[in-house]
Coordinates of C-alpha atoms and ligand atoms in Angstrom, one line a residue:
X1 CA -60.1 -8.0 -12.6
X2 CA -57.8 -5.3 -13.9
X3 CA -58.7 -3.2 -10.9
X4 CA -57.8 -6.1 -8.5
X5 CA -54.5 -6.6 -10.4
X6 CA -53.7 -2.9 -10.2
X7 CA -54.5 -2.9 -6.4
X8 CA -52.2 -5.9 -5.9
X9 CA -49.4 -4.4 -7.7
X10 CA -49.7 -1.2 -5.7
X11 CA -49.7 -3.2 -2.6
X12 CA -46.6 -5.0 -3.5
X13 CA -45.0 -1.8 -4.5
X14 CA -45.9 -0.2 -1.1
X15 CA -44.7 -3.2 0.8
X16 CA -41.4 -3.1 -1.2
X17 CA -40.9 0.6 -0.3
X18 CA -41.8 0.1 3.3
X19 CA -39.5 -2.9 3.6
X20 CA -36.5 -0.8 2.1
X21 CA -37.4 2.2 4.4
X22 CA -37.5 0.0 7.5
X23 CA -34.2 -1.7 6.4
X24 CA -32.5 1.8 6.0
X25 CA -33.9 3.0 9.4
X26 CA -32.7 -0.1 11.1
X27 CA -29.3 0.1 9.5
X28 CA -29.1 3.8 10.5
X29 CA -29.6 2.9 14.1
X30 CA -27.2 -0.1 13.9
X31 CA -24.6 2.1 12.3
X32 CA -24.6 4.4 15.3
X33 CA -23.8 1.5 17.6
X34 CA -21.3 0.0 15.1
X35 CA -19.3 3.3 15.3
X36 CA -19.4 3.2 19.2
X37 CA -18.6 -0.6 19.3
X38 CA -15.9 -0.8 16.6
X39 CA -17.8 -3.4 14.4
X40 CA -15.8 -2.2 11.5
X41 CA -12.7 -3.6 10.1
X42 CA -10.4 -2.6 7.3
X43 CA -9.4 -4.9 4.4
X44 CA -6.4 -3.9 2.1
X45 CA -6.0 -4.7 -1.5
X46 CA -2.5 -4.2 -3.1
X47 CA -1.8 -2.2 -6.2
X48 CA 0.9 -3.5 -8.3
X49 CA 3.1 -1.8 -11.0
X50 CA 3.7 -3.3 -14.5
X51 CA 6.9 -5.1 -12.9
X52 CA 4.7 -6.5 -10.2
X53 CA 6.2 -4.3 -7.5
X54 CA 3.8 -3.2 -4.8
X55 CA 2.8 0.4 -5.3
X56 CA 0.4 0.7 -2.3
X57 CA -2.7 -0.6 -0.7
X58 CA -6.3 0.5 -0.9
X59 CA -8.1 0.5 2.4
X60 CA -11.6 -0.9 2.1
X61 CA -14.0 -0.7 5.1
X62 CA -16.0 -3.8 6.2
X63 CA -18.9 -3.9 8.6
X64 CA -19.3 -7.1 10.7
X65 CA -22.8 -6.7 11.9
X66 CA -23.4 -8.8 15.1
X67 CA -26.6 -10.3 13.6
X68 CA -26.7 -9.7 9.9
X69 CA -23.1 -10.6 9.3
X70 CA -20.9 -8.7 6.7
X71 CA -22.6 -5.8 5.1
X72 CA -21.2 -4.3 1.9
X73 CA -19.8 -0.9 2.0
X74 CA -21.9 -0.2 -1.2
X75 CA -24.9 -0.5 1.0
X76 CA -24.0 1.2 4.2
X77 CA -21.6 4.1 2.9
X78 CA -24.6 5.9 1.2
X79 CA -26.7 5.7 4.4
X80 CA -23.8 6.9 6.4
X81 CA -23.4 9.9 4.0
X82 CA -27.1 10.7 4.4
X83 CA -27.0 10.8 8.0
X84 CA -23.6 12.4 8.5
X85 CA -22.3 9.3 10.3
X86 CA -19.7 9.1 7.4
X87 CA -17.7 11.8 9.2
X88 CA -17.1 9.6 12.4
X89 CA -16.7 6.5 10.3
X90 CA -14.1 8.1 7.9
X91 CA -12.1 9.4 10.8
X92 CA -11.8 5.9 12.2
X93 CA -10.8 4.6 8.7
X94 CA -8.1 7.0 8.2
X95 CA -6.6 6.5 11.6
X96 CA -6.7 2.7 11.4
X97 CA -5.2 2.8 8.0
X98 CA -2.4 5.1 8.9
X99 CA -1.5 3.0 11.9
X100 CA -1.6 -0.2 10.0
X101 CA 0.4 1.3 7.2
X102 CA 3.1 2.5 9.6
X103 CA 3.5 -1.0 10.9
X104 CA 4.3 -2.3 7.4
X105 CA 6.4 0.7 6.2
X106 CA 9.8 -0.7 7.2
X107 CA 9.3 -3.5 4.8
X108 CA 8.0 -1.3 2.0
X109 CA 9.5 0.8 -0.8
X110 CA 9.6 4.5 0.1
X111 CA 7.3 5.2 -2.8
X112 CA 4.3 3.0 -1.5
X113 CA 1.3 4.8 -0.3
X114 CA -1.9 3.8 1.6
X115 CA -5.1 4.8 -0.3
X116 CA -8.3 5.9 1.6
X117 CA -11.6 6.5 -0.1
X118 CA -13.1 9.9 0.5
X119 CA -16.9 10.6 0.7
X120 CA -18.2 13.8 -0.7
X121 CA -19.3 15.1 2.7
X122 CA -15.8 14.8 4.0
X123 CA -14.2 16.6 1.1
X124 CA -16.5 19.5 1.2
X125 CA -16.4 20.3 4.9
X126 CA -14.7 23.5 5.7
X127 CA -12.5 21.7 8.4
X128 CA -11.5 18.9 6.1
X129 CA -7.9 20.0 5.5
X130 CA -7.1 21.0 9.1
X131 CA -8.6 17.9 10.5
X132 CA -6.5 15.8 8.0
X133 CA -3.3 17.6 9.1
X134 CA -4.3 16.9 12.7
X135 CA -4.7 13.2 11.9
X136 CA -1.4 12.9 10.1
X137 CA 0.3 14.6 13.0
X138 CA -1.4 12.4 15.6
X139 CA -0.7 9.2 13.9
X140 CA 2.8 10.1 12.6
X141 CA 1.9 9.1 8.9
X142 CA 3.7 11.3 6.4
X143 CA 1.6 13.1 3.9
X144 CA 3.7 11.6 1.1
X145 CA 2.7 8.1 2.3
X146 CA -1.1 9.0 1.8
X147 CA -3.3 8.9 -1.3
X148 CA -6.9 9.9 -1.3
X149 CA -9.5 8.5 -3.8
X150 CA -12.2 10.8 -4.9
X151 CA -15.0 10.2 -7.5
X152 CA -15.7 12.5 -10.4
X153 CA -18.9 13.6 -8.8
X154 CA -17.2 15.0 -5.8
X155 CA -15.1 17.2 -8.1
X156 CA -18.0 18.3 -10.4
X157 CA -19.9 20.3 -7.7
X158 CA -18.4 23.6 -6.8
X159 CA -15.4 23.0 -9.0
X160 CA -13.5 26.1 -8.0
X161 CA -13.5 25.3 -4.2
X162 CA -12.7 21.6 -5.1
X163 CA -9.7 22.7 -7.1
X164 CA -8.4 25.0 -4.3
X165 CA -8.7 21.9 -1.9
X166 CA -6.9 19.8 -4.5
X167 CA -4.0 22.4 -4.7
X168 CA -3.8 22.3 -0.9
X169 CA -3.6 18.6 -0.8
X170 CA -0.9 18.6 -3.4
X171 CA 1.1 21.3 -1.6
X172 CA 0.9 19.0 1.4
X173 CA 2.4 16.1 -0.6
X174 CA -0.7 14.1 -0.5
X175 CA -1.5 12.1 -3.8
X176 CA -5.0 12.2 -5.3
X177 CA -6.6 9.6 -7.5
X178 CA -9.9 9.9 -9.3
X179 CA -11.8 6.7 -8.6
X180 CA -14.2 4.9 -10.8
X181 CA -13.1 7.0 -13.7
X182 CA -15.3 7.1 -16.7
X183 CA -18.6 6.6 -15.0
X184 CA -19.3 10.1 -14.1
X185 CA -20.7 11.2 -17.5
X186 CA -18.6 14.3 -17.1
X187 CA -16.8 15.9 -20.0
X188 CA -13.1 14.7 -20.2
X189 CA -11.8 18.3 -20.7
X190 CA -12.4 19.1 -17.0
X191 CA -9.5 16.8 -16.1
X192 CA -6.8 19.2 -17.3
X193 CA -8.0 21.7 -14.7
X194 CA -7.6 19.3 -11.8
X195 CA -4.4 19.0 -10.0
X196 CA -4.6 15.1 -9.5
X197 CA -2.1 12.4 -9.9
X198 CA -3.9 9.4 -11.0
X199 CA -7.1 8.0 -12.6
X200 CA -8.5 4.6 -11.8
X201 CA -10.4 3.1 -14.7
X202 CA -13.8 1.9 -13.4
X203 CA -14.1 -1.9 -13.3
X204 CA -17.1 -1.9 -15.6
X205 CA -14.7 -1.0 -18.4
X206 CA -12.3 -3.7 -17.6
X207 CA -14.8 -6.4 -17.1
X208 CA -15.4 -7.3 -20.8
X209 CA -12.4 -5.7 -22.3
X210 CA -11.4 -9.0 -23.8
X211 CA -14.7 -9.4 -25.7
X212 CA -15.9 -5.8 -26.2
X213 CA -13.9 -3.8 -28.5
X214 CA -15.8 -0.8 -27.5
X215 CA -14.6 -1.0 -23.9
X216 CA -11.1 -1.6 -25.1
X217 CA -11.4 1.6 -27.2
X218 CA -12.6 3.6 -24.1
X219 CA -9.7 2.3 -22.0
X220 CA -7.3 3.3 -24.8
X221 CA -8.8 6.7 -25.0
X222 CA -8.6 7.3 -21.2
X223 CA -5.0 6.1 -21.2
X224 CA -4.0 8.4 -24.1
X225 CA -5.6 11.4 -22.3
X226 CA -4.3 10.6 -18.8
X227 CA -0.7 10.1 -20.1
X228 CA -0.9 13.3 -22.1
X229 CA -1.8 15.2 -18.8
X230 CA 1.0 13.2 -17.1
X231 CA -1.3 11.2 -14.9
X232 CA -0.7 7.6 -13.8
X233 CA -3.5 5.2 -14.9
X234 CA -4.8 2.4 -12.7
X235 CA -6.8 -0.6 -13.9
X236 CA -9.2 -1.7 -11.2
X237 CA -11.0 -5.0 -11.0
X238 CA -8.4 -7.0 -13.1
X239 CA -9.7 -10.6 -12.8
X240 CA -8.0 -12.6 -15.6
X241 CA -4.6 -12.9 -17.2
X242 CA -6.0 -12.2 -20.4
X243 CA -7.3 -8.8 -19.1
X244 CA -4.1 -8.1 -17.5
X245 CA -2.2 -8.8 -20.8
X246 CA -4.5 -6.5 -22.8
X247 CA -4.2 -3.8 -20.1
X248 CA -0.4 -4.0 -20.3
X249 CA -0.7 -3.6 -24.0
X250 CA -3.0 -0.6 -23.7
X251 CA -0.1 0.9 -21.4
X252 CA -2.1 1.0 -18.0
X253 CA 0.6 1.6 -15.3
X254 CA -0.9 0.1 -12.2
X255 CA -3.1 -2.9 -11.6
X256 CA -5.4 -3.9 -8.9
X257 CA -7.9 -6.8 -8.8
X258 CA -8.6 -10.4 -7.7
X259 CA -6.1 -11.7 -10.1
X260 CA -3.3 -10.3 -7.9
X261 CA -4.9 -10.3 -4.5
X262 CA -8.5 -9.8 -2.9
X263 CA -9.0 -7.3 -0.2
X264 CA -7.8 -9.0 2.9
X265 CA -7.6 -8.3 6.7
X266 CA -4.4 -6.7 8.0
X267 CA -2.9 -10.0 9.3
X268 CA -3.4 -11.7 5.8
X269 CA -1.9 -8.7 4.1
X270 CA 1.2 -9.1 6.3
X271 CA 1.4 -12.7 5.4
X272 CA 0.9 -11.8 1.7
X273 CA 3.7 -9.4 1.7
X274 CA 6.1 -11.7 3.5
X275 CA 5.4 -14.4 0.9
X276 CA 5.8 -12.0 -2.0
X277 CA 9.0 -10.7 -0.7
X278 CA 10.2 -14.2 -0.1
X279 CA 9.5 -15.1 -3.7
X280 CA 11.3 -12.0 -4.9
X281 CA 14.5 -12.9 -2.9
X282 CA 14.2 -16.5 -4.1
X283 CA 14.1 -15.3 -7.8
X284 CA 16.9 -12.9 -7.5
X285 CA 19.1 -15.5 -5.7
X286 CA 18.2 -18.0 -8.6
X287 CA 19.4 -15.5 -11.1
X288 CA 22.8 -14.9 -9.3
Ligands
C2E1 P1 -13.9 1.4 -4.9 O1 -13.3 2.4 -4.1 O2 -14.1 1.6 -6.4 O3 -13.4 -0.1 -4.4 C1 -13.1 -1.1 -5.5 C2 -14.2 -2.2 -5.2 O4 -14.0 -3.2 -6.1 C3 -14.1 -2.8 -3.8 O5 -15.4 -3.2 -3.4 C4 -13.2 -4.1 -4.1 O6 -13.4 -5.2 -3.1 C5 -13.8 -4.5 -5.5 N1 -12.8 -5.1 -6.2 C6 -11.4 -5.0 -6.3 N2 -10.9 -5.9 -7.2 C7 -11.9 -6.6 -7.8 C8 -12.1 -7.6 -8.8 O7 -11.1 -8.0 -9.4 N3 -13.3 -8.0 -9.1 C9 -14.4 -7.5 -8.5 N4 -15.6 -8.0 -9.0 N5 -14.4 -6.6 -7.6 C10 -13.1 -6.1 -7.2 P2 -15.9 -2.9 -1.9 O8 -14.8 -3.2 -1.0 O9 -17.2 -3.7 -1.8 O10 -16.2 -1.3 -1.9 C11 -17.1 -0.8 -2.6 C12 -17.1 0.7 -2.5 O11 -17.4 1.2 -1.3 C13 -15.7 1.2 -2.8 O12 -15.5 1.3 -4.3 C14 -15.7 2.6 -2.3 O13 -16.4 3.5 -3.2 C15 -16.6 2.4 -1.1 N6 -15.8 2.3 0.1 C16 -15.2 1.3 0.6 N7 -14.5 1.7 1.7 C17 -14.8 3.0 2.0 C18 -14.4 3.9 2.9 O14 -13.6 3.7 3.9 N8 -14.9 5.2 2.8 C19 -15.7 5.5 1.8 N9 -16.2 6.9 1.7 N10 -16.0 4.7 0.9 C20 -15.6 3.4 0.9
MG2 MG1 -11.5 3.4 -4.3
MG3 MG1 -12.5 2.2 -7.6
MG4 MG1 -15.4 1.2 -8.2

């Protein structure tokens, strides 16, 4: 009986792996087509300062699969990284984001930036900086309107080369944020060697901040360190007013999350902005 059970378990295990592998291979083939047929779309999520002013928008890629429907970037980005398809996809993302941002720019404060997520493969390519310059020139986006989001992991490999690249980005006027900060298991002291501008505290620390004093302590520690290094602190994944209030008390500088706005298609973003600017005008008119 035990033997039979063992055999069954092994069979389920093998089936499971086979299913996952098949899914990956299928997605990989579908990705190729998606890149050619423009099945991608960008959604934008606003980042707000403590006064509620728009500081910028994060571009988040969406895949509208013709049969499977919407597929999460958390699922297909890692596959695209494995296959190298991320290079073509990222190029599309940055061009699309630049063009959309330029359309909005006349309505925005000059400090606003468009944030784009970078994959490790992109960052470590020898042609990364030159192709970025080419893209900025081709689209007309100013380097000072761009922010790149990198994860700690990207910076931990080959740190010297990474630091050189960061210096070059800074010299161009591009802002750099460390994304998902706190999840990388890295020593915090490495931060002082990195020429970056912002840290984005990972959503997992924000989630339970109201009920978990340890999470609150971690956020407090990150804020103290970041401010000491003159970095801006972003809290991502803010969902409730209670969380927001607590993050304000902990002196986070910038906020992003469903509480303020979900990531939305470009058209919805335009409407969101118009509505927000309308309500700002109404408030200041009422004050006069
Ligand atoms: P990320 O850069 O950390 O992006 C934040 C994620 O949190 C987004 O998920 C966003 O929709 C979600 N989010 C924002 N506010 C809230 C909130 O209040 N509550 C909750 N529960 N979630 C919130 P999304 O869009 O599924 O993206 C997942 C990840 O995929 C991103 O994490 C990023 O690492 C990656 N990604 C997305 N677009 C791109 C891209 O164009 N290129 C690359 N290389 N990676 C991308
Ligand atoms: Mg990000
Ligand atoms: Mg993030
Ligand atoms: Mg994250």
